[in-house]
Short mmCIF file of N, CA and C in Angstrom, two decimals:
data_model
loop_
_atom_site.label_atom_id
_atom_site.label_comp_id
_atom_site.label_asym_id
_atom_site.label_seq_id
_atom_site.Cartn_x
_atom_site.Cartn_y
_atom_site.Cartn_z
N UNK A 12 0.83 -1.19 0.00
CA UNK A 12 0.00 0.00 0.00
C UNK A 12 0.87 1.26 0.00
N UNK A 13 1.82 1.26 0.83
CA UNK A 13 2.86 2.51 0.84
C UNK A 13 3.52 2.82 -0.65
N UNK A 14 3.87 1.81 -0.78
CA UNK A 14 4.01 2.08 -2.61
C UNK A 14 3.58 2.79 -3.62
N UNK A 15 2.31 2.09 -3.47
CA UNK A 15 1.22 2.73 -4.34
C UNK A 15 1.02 3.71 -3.74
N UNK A 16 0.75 4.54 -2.81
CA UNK A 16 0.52 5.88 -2.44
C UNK A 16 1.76 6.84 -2.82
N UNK A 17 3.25 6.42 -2.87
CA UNK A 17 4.00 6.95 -3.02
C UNK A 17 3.50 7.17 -4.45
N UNK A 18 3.67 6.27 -5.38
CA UNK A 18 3.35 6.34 -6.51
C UNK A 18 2.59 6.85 -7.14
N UNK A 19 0.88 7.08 -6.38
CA UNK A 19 0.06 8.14 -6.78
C UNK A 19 0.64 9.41 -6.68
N UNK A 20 0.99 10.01 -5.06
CA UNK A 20 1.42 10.96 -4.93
C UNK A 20 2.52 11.48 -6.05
N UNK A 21 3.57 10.95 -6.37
CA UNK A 21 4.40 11.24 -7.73
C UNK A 21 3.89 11.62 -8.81
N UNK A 22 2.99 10.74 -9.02
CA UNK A 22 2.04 10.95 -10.74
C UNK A 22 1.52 12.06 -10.55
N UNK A 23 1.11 12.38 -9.46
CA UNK A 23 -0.20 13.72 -9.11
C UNK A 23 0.92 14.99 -9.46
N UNK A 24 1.42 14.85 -8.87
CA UNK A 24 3.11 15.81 -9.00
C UNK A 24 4.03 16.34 -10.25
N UNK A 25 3.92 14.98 -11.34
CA UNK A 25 3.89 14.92 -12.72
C UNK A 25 3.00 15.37 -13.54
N UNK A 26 1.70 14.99 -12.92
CA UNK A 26 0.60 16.03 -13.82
C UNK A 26 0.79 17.36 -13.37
N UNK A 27 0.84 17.69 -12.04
CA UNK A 27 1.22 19.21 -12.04
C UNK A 27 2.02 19.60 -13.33
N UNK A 28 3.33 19.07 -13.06
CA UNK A 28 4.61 19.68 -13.88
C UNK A 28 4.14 19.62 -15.14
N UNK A 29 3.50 18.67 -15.98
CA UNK A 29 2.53 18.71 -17.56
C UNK A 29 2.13 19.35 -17.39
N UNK A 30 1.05 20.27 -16.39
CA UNK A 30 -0.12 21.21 -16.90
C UNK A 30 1.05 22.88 -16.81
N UNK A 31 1.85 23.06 -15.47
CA UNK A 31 2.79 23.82 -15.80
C UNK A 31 3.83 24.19 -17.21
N UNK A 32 4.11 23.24 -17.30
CA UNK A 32 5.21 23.72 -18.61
C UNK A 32 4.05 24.03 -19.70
N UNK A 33 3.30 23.11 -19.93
CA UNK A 33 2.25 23.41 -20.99
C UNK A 33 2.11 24.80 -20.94
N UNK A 34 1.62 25.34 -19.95
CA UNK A 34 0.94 26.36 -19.41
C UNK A 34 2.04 27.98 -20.06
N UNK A 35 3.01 27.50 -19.48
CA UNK A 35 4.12 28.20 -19.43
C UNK A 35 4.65 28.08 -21.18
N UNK A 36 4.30 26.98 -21.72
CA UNK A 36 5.11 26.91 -23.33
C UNK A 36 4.00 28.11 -24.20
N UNK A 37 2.93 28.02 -23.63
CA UNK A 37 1.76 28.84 -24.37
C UNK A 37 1.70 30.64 -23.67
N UNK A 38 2.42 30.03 -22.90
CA UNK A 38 3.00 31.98 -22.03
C UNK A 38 3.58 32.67 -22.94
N UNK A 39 4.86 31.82 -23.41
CA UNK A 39 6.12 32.72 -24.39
C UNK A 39 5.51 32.34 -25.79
N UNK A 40 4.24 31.69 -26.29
CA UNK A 40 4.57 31.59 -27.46
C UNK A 40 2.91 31.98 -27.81
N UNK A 41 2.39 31.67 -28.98
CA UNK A 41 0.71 32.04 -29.58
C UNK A 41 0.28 30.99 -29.32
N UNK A 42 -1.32 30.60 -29.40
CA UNK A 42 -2.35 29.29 -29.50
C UNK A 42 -1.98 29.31 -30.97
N UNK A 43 -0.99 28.72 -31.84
CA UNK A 43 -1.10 28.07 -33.22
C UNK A 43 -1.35 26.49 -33.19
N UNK A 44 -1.84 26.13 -33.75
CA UNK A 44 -1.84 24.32 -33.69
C UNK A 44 -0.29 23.82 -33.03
N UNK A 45 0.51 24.04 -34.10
CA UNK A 45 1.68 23.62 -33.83
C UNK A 45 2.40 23.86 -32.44
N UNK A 46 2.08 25.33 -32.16
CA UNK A 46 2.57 25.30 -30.64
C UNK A 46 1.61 24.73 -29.31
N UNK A 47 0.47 24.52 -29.66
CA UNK A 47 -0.51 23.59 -28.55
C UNK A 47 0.29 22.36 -28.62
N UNK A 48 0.49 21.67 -29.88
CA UNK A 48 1.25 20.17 -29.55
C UNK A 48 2.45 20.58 -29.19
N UNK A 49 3.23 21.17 -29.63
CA UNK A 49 4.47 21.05 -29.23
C UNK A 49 4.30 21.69 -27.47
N UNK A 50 3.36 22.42 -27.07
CA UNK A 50 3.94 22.73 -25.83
C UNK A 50 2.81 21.35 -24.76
N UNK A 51 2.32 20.55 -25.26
CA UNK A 51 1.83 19.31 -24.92
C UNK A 51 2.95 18.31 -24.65
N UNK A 52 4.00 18.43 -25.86
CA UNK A 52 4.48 17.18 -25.87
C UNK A 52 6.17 17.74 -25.13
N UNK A 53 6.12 18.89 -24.78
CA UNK A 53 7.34 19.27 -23.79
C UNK A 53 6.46 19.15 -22.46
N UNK A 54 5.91 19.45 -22.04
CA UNK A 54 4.65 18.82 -20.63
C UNK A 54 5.30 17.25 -20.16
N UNK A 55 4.57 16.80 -21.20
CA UNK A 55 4.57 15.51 -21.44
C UNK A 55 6.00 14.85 -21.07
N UNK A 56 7.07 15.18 -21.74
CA UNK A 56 8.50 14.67 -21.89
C UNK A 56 9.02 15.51 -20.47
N UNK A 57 8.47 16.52 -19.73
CA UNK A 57 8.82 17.04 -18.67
C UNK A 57 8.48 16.26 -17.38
N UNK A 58 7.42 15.77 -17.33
CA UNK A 58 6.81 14.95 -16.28
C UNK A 58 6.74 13.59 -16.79
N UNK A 59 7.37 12.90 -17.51
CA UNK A 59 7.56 11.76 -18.20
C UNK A 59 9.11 11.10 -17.38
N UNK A 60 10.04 12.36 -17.78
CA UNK A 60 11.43 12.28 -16.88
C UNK A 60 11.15 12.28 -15.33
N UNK A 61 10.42 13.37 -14.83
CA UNK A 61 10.47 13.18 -13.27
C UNK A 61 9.87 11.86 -12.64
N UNK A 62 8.42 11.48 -13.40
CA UNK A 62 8.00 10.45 -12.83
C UNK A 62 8.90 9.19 -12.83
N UNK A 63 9.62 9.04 -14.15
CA UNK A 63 10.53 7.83 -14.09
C UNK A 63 11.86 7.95 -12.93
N UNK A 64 12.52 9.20 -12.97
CA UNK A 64 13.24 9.28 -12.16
C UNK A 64 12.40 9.42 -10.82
N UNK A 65 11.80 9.85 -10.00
CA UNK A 65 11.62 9.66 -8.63
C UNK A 65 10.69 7.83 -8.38
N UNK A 66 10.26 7.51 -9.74
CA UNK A 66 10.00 6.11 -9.47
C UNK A 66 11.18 5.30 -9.29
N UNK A 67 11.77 5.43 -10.32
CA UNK A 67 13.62 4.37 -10.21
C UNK A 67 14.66 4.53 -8.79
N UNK A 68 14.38 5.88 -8.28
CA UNK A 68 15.18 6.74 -7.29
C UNK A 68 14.47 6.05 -5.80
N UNK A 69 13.21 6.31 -5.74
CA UNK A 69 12.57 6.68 -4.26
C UNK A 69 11.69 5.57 -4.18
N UNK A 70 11.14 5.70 -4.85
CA UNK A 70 9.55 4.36 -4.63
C UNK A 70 10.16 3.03 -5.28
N UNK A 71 10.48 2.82 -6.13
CA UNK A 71 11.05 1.28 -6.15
C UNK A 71 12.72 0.84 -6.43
N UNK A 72 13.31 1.61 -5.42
CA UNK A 72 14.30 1.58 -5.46
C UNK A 72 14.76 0.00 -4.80
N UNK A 73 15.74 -0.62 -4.84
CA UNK A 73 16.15 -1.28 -4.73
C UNK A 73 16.57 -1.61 -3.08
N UNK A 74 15.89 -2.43 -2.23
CA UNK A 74 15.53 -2.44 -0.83
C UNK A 74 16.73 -3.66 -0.57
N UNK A 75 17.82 -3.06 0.17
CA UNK A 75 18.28 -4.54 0.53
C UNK A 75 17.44 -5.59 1.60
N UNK A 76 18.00 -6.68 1.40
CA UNK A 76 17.82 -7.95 1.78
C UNK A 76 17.76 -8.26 3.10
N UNK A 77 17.14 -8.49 4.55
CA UNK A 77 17.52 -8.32 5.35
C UNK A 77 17.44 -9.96 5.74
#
């Protein structure tokens, strides 16, 4: 169960950081098609990295053996 809560809590954290950068890619730039996806798919690749890294790092990190 601790796992999985860690794990929600992370994802929830990752969607933050997607709706931020998104947010922020459409700050510096216009609503053109091209910049809605592209500032989707920097979101995306932004909270794509954190979730994998604090999953590999913190939540299923490698527990020694006792």
């Amino acid at each position: 169960f601790r796992e999985w809560a860690q794990y929600l809590l992370a994802t929830s954290v990752g969607g933050g950081i997607n709706v931020a950068v998104y947010q922020c890619w459409l700050w510096f730039t216009d609503t053109r098609t091209l910049n809605l996806f592209l500032g989707v798919a920097a979101g995306s690749a932004v909270a794509m990295m954190f979730n994998f890294a604090i999953s590999k790092r913190i939540i299923f990190a490698a527990k020694p053996l006792s």
